[in-house]
Structure formats: structure tokens, C-alpha cells
């Protein structure tokens, strides 16, 4: 399997165990071919549909990143669920119908998933190699708080566990953060042992959380 196809498979694996939102479809086959990715979806009836998506490594839309395929398959699956078209939806059909998105689509669920994947070194994000910084932190849990805010529980060497609130939505626009936000990069900078005052400045005094030794608010910083 081509490396690019493997990255796309990692992005779409979420649809294996859980149905695509708004449909009963689950991913039952992922078939890379020359210039195309073919996925087979199946519901409980069982009805199946074969959907073709573009696969041109190094060219659009692959240049948008493997996460483009998450929104593309969601849109195609919803259209397939409502359509009376044949059980094979080729790329020409989807293109003519204007089904496939022009840009990366990020929902609130996506934004949370991407943050967790980023911080644990998921190969979906990190080019098949964990690039988190275990010398600085380990992600040991999370808790969604207010809409667009998640508390990340980070175990810090010799410092215990902290809870740090970050925004999965932009604090000004309210929209989901773009995929390229790279939470890990920001946290590595924040947890720099040579500049402990950076983290301490974000401590929220008086807030108790039984799952950590201290709470920090980075929703505006990150």
C-alpha cells in the first residue's frame, strides 16, 4: 500500500466501528487503486455502496492532507443515503453533483479528536512516528468542558498531573480550529522547563479538580 493511502486509511478508520454521523453507514472496505480510493460502506439492512474518492499523491486534493477525506466521505455517505443512485458512486458522479468539499471540513468532534491524536503521537498526525515529548508530558486523559473547551490531563515528570484547558474552537470567531493548529507544538513551548513562569502564569487559583494537582487556563494562549 502506498504511504499516502495508508495515511488516508488512518484518517478514515473512525468509520469502521461507528457509523458516519447522520447515516447508518460503516466502513467495510478500503481499496486503493491507480488515481482513486474506493471505499465500501454497508448499513444494517444490509445495503452496500461503493464510493470513489480521488487519490493523486502530491496533487490536490491530497495536498490538503489526509483529513480532507474525513469530510469528503461524510458528505458522500450522506448523499448516498438520500439518493436513489446506483450502488456504485464513481468520482465523476460525485463531482458532477458537487458533493465533495472544496476544503478541509472540521467539526467540533473532529477538533477534539485531532487534539488527542496530536498529543499521543498518533501516526495519523505524526508521519508514522510518535513525536510527542515524553520528557515533558504524557497525555493521560481529557474532559470536555464548555462548548469548544477541553481539559487535558498531562502527567509531568516529577511534577504530578495538571489539567490544562485549551480551546478546540477559536476564541474570537467561535469556529473549530483548523487542522494545522498543532496543539503539541504549543504545549511543548508552554511546558519548557527553562521557562516555568510561562505555565505558572496560566494557573487558575482556587480551582479544585480531583483528577489533577492544578488547573491552568490556556484557552486564550493556545
Coordinates of C-alpha atoms in Angstrom, one line a residue:
X1 CA 0.0 0.0 0.0
X2 CA 1.3 3.4 -0.9
X3 CA 2.3 5.6 2.0
X4 CA -0.3 8.2 1.2
X5 CA -3.0 5.6 1.0
X6 CA -2.0 4.4 4.5
X7 CA -2.4 8.0 5.9
X8 CA -5.9 8.2 4.3
X9 CA -6.8 4.8 5.8
X10 CA -5.7 6.1 9.3
X11 CA -8.0 9.2 8.8
X12 CA -11.0 7.1 7.8
X13 CA -10.6 4.3 10.4
X14 CA -13.0 6.1 12.7
X15 CA -15.9 4.9 10.5
X16 CA -15.1 1.2 11.0
X17 CA -16.5 0.8 14.5
X18 CA -19.0 3.7 14.5
X19 CA -21.4 4.8 11.7
X20 CA -20.9 8.0 9.8
X21 CA -22.8 10.8 11.5
X22 CA -26.3 11.2 10.1
X23 CA -26.3 7.8 8.4
X24 CA -26.2 4.1 9.2
X25 CA -23.1 3.5 7.0
X26 CA -20.0 1.9 8.3
X27 CA -16.7 1.5 6.5
X28 CA -16.3 -2.1 5.3
X29 CA -13.6 -1.9 2.7
X30 CA -10.7 0.5 1.7
X31 CA -9.3 -0.2 -1.7
X32 CA -6.5 1.9 -3.1
X33 CA -6.2 1.9 -6.9
X34 CA -4.4 3.9 -9.5
X35 CA -5.6 7.5 -9.0
X36 CA -8.5 6.5 -6.8
X37 CA -9.5 5.4 -3.4
X38 CA -12.5 3.1 -3.3
X39 CA -14.4 2.6 -0.1
X40 CA -17.3 0.3 0.5
X41 CA -19.9 1.3 3.0
X42 CA -22.5 -1.0 4.5
X43 CA -25.5 -0.5 6.8
X44 CA -27.6 -2.9 8.8
X45 CA -30.1 -3.9 6.1
X46 CA -27.5 -4.7 4.7
X47 CA -27.2 -2.3 1.8
X48 CA -23.8 -1.5 0.4
X49 CA -22.4 1.3 -1.7
X50 CA -19.0 1.7 -3.3
X51 CA -17.7 5.2 -3.3
X52 CA -14.8 6.5 -5.3
X53 CA -12.6 9.3 -4.0
X54 CA -9.6 11.0 -5.7
X55 CA -6.2 9.7 -4.8
X56 CA -3.4 11.6 -6.5
X57 CA -0.5 11.7 -4.1
X58 CA 1.3 15.1 -4.2
X59 CA -1.6 16.8 -6.0
X60 CA -4.9 18.3 -5.0
X61 CA -7.0 17.3 -3.1
X62 CA -4.4 15.0 -1.4
X63 CA -2.3 18.1 -0.9
X64 CA -5.0 19.3 1.6
X65 CA -4.0 16.5 3.9
X66 CA -5.4 13.1 4.7
X67 CA -8.0 14.7 6.9
X68 CA -9.8 16.1 3.8
X69 CA -11.1 12.6 3.3
X70 CA -13.0 12.6 6.6
X71 CA -15.3 15.4 5.4
X72 CA -15.4 14.1 1.8
X73 CA -16.5 10.6 2.9
X74 CA -19.1 12.1 5.3
X75 CA -20.6 14.3 2.6
X76 CA -20.6 11.4 0.0
X77 CA -22.1 9.0 2.5
X78 CA -24.9 11.3 3.4
X79 CA -25.7 12.0 -0.2
X80 CA -25.6 8.2 -0.9
X81 CA -28.1 7.6 2.0
X82 CA -30.6 10.0 0.5
X83 CA -30.1 9.2 -3.2
X84 CA -31.6 6.6 -5.4
X85 CA -28.5 6.3 -7.5
X86 CA -26.8 3.0 -8.2
X87 CA -24.8 1.3 -5.5
X88 CA -21.6 2.4 -7.2
X89 CA -21.0 6.1 -6.9
X90 CA -18.0 6.9 -9.1
X91 CA -15.9 10.0 -8.9
X92 CA -17.5 11.6 -12.0
X93 CA -21.0 11.2 -10.4
X94 CA -19.9 12.8 -7.1
X95 CA -18.0 15.6 -8.9
X96 CA -21.0 16.4 -11.2
X97 CA -23.3 16.5 -8.2
X98 CA -21.0 18.9 -6.3
X99 CA -20.9 16.5 -3.3
X100 CA -17.2 16.6 -2.4
X101 CA -15.9 19.6 -0.4
X102 CA -13.5 22.1 -1.8
X103 CA -11.7 22.5 1.5
X104 CA -11.0 20.6 4.7
X105 CA -14.1 20.4 6.9
X106 CA -13.6 20.4 10.7
X107 CA -16.4 19.7 13.1
X108 CA -16.2 20.1 16.9
X109 CA -15.8 16.4 17.2
X110 CA -13.0 16.4 14.7
X111 CA -11.2 19.2 16.5
X112 CA -11.2 17.2 19.8
X113 CA -10.1 14.0 18.0
X114 CA -7.3 15.8 16.3
X115 CA -6.0 17.3 19.6
X116 CA -6.0 13.9 21.3
X117 CA -4.3 12.3 18.2
X118 CA -1.7 15.0 18.1
X119 CA -0.8 14.8 21.8
X120 CA -0.4 11.0 21.9
X121 CA 1.7 10.8 18.8
X122 CA -0.9 9.1 16.6
X123 CA 0.7 8.2 13.2
X124 CA -2.4 9.8 11.6
X125 CA -0.7 13.1 12.6
X126 CA 2.9 12.3 13.0
X127 CA 4.2 10.6 9.9
X128 CA 4.2 7.1 11.4
X129 CA 6.5 8.2 14.3
X130 CA 5.4 9.4 17.7
X131 CA 6.8 12.9 18.1
X132 CA 5.2 13.9 21.3
X133 CA 7.7 14.9 24.1
X134 CA 7.6 12.2 26.8
X135 CA 10.4 14.0 28.6
X136 CA 7.9 16.9 29.1
X137 CA 4.5 15.3 29.4
X138 CA 2.2 12.4 28.8
X139 CA -1.5 12.8 27.9
X140 CA -3.3 10.6 30.5
X141 CA -6.9 11.8 30.0
X142 CA -9.2 14.5 28.8
X143 CA -12.6 16.0 29.8
X144 CA -14.8 18.2 27.5
X145 CA -15.9 21.3 29.4
X146 CA -17.9 24.2 28.0
X147 CA -18.5 24.0 24.3
X148 CA -15.2 24.3 22.5
X149 CA -13.0 23.7 25.5
X150 CA -11.3 20.5 26.6
X151 CA -9.3 19.9 29.8
X152 CA -6.2 17.9 29.0
X153 CA -4.7 15.9 31.8
X154 CA -1.0 15.8 31.5
X155 CA 1.4 13.8 33.6
X156 CA 4.6 15.9 34.0
X157 CA 7.8 14.2 35.2
X158 CA 8.4 14.9 38.9
X159 CA 5.6 17.5 38.9
X160 CA 2.5 15.4 39.1
X161 CA -0.6 15.7 36.9
X162 CA -2.0 19.0 35.7
X163 CA -5.2 19.9 34.0
X164 CA -4.8 22.4 31.2
X165 CA -7.8 23.9 29.4
X166 CA -7.4 24.5 25.7
X167 CA -9.9 25.7 23.1
X168 CA -10.8 23.4 20.2
X169 CA -12.6 26.4 18.8
X170 CA -11.1 29.8 18.0
X171 CA -11.8 32.2 20.9
X172 CA -12.6 35.1 18.6
X173 CA -14.5 33.5 15.7
X174 CA -16.0 30.6 17.6
X175 CA -15.2 28.3 14.7
X176 CA -13.4 25.0 15.0
X177 CA -9.7 25.4 14.9
X178 CA -8.1 24.4 11.7
X179 CA -6.3 21.0 11.4
X180 CA -2.9 22.6 11.3
X181 CA -3.3 24.1 14.8
X182 CA -0.7 21.6 16.3
X183 CA -1.6 21.5 19.9
X184 CA 1.5 19.5 20.8
X185 CA 3.8 22.3 19.5
X186 CA 2.1 24.9 21.6
X187 CA 2.1 22.7 24.7
X188 CA 5.8 21.9 24.3
X189 CA 6.6 25.6 24.2
X190 CA 4.4 26.2 27.3
X191 CA 6.0 23.3 29.3
X192 CA 9.5 24.4 28.5
X193 CA 11.4 23.6 31.8
X194 CA 13.7 26.6 31.1
X195 CA 10.8 29.0 31.4
X196 CA 8.5 27.6 34.1
X197 CA 6.9 31.1 34.5
X198 CA 5.1 30.6 31.2
X199 CA 2.9 27.8 32.6
X200 CA 2.6 29.3 36.1
X201 CA 1.2 32.5 34.6
X202 CA -1.8 30.5 33.4
X203 CA -2.6 28.8 36.8
X204 CA -6.2 29.2 37.9
X205 CA -6.1 29.7 41.7
X206 CA -8.8 28.1 43.9
X207 CA -10.0 25.7 41.3
X208 CA -10.2 22.1 42.6
X209 CA -10.1 19.0 40.3
X210 CA -9.8 15.6 41.9
X211 CA -8.1 14.3 38.7
X212 CA -5.1 16.7 38.9
X213 CA -2.9 18.7 41.1
X214 CA -3.6 22.1 39.5
X215 CA -5.7 23.7 36.7
X216 CA -4.3 26.0 34.1
X217 CA -6.3 28.1 31.6
X218 CA -4.7 28.2 28.1
X219 CA -7.8 28.8 26.1
X220 CA -6.6 32.3 25.2
X221 CA -2.9 31.4 25.0
X222 CA -3.3 28.4 22.7

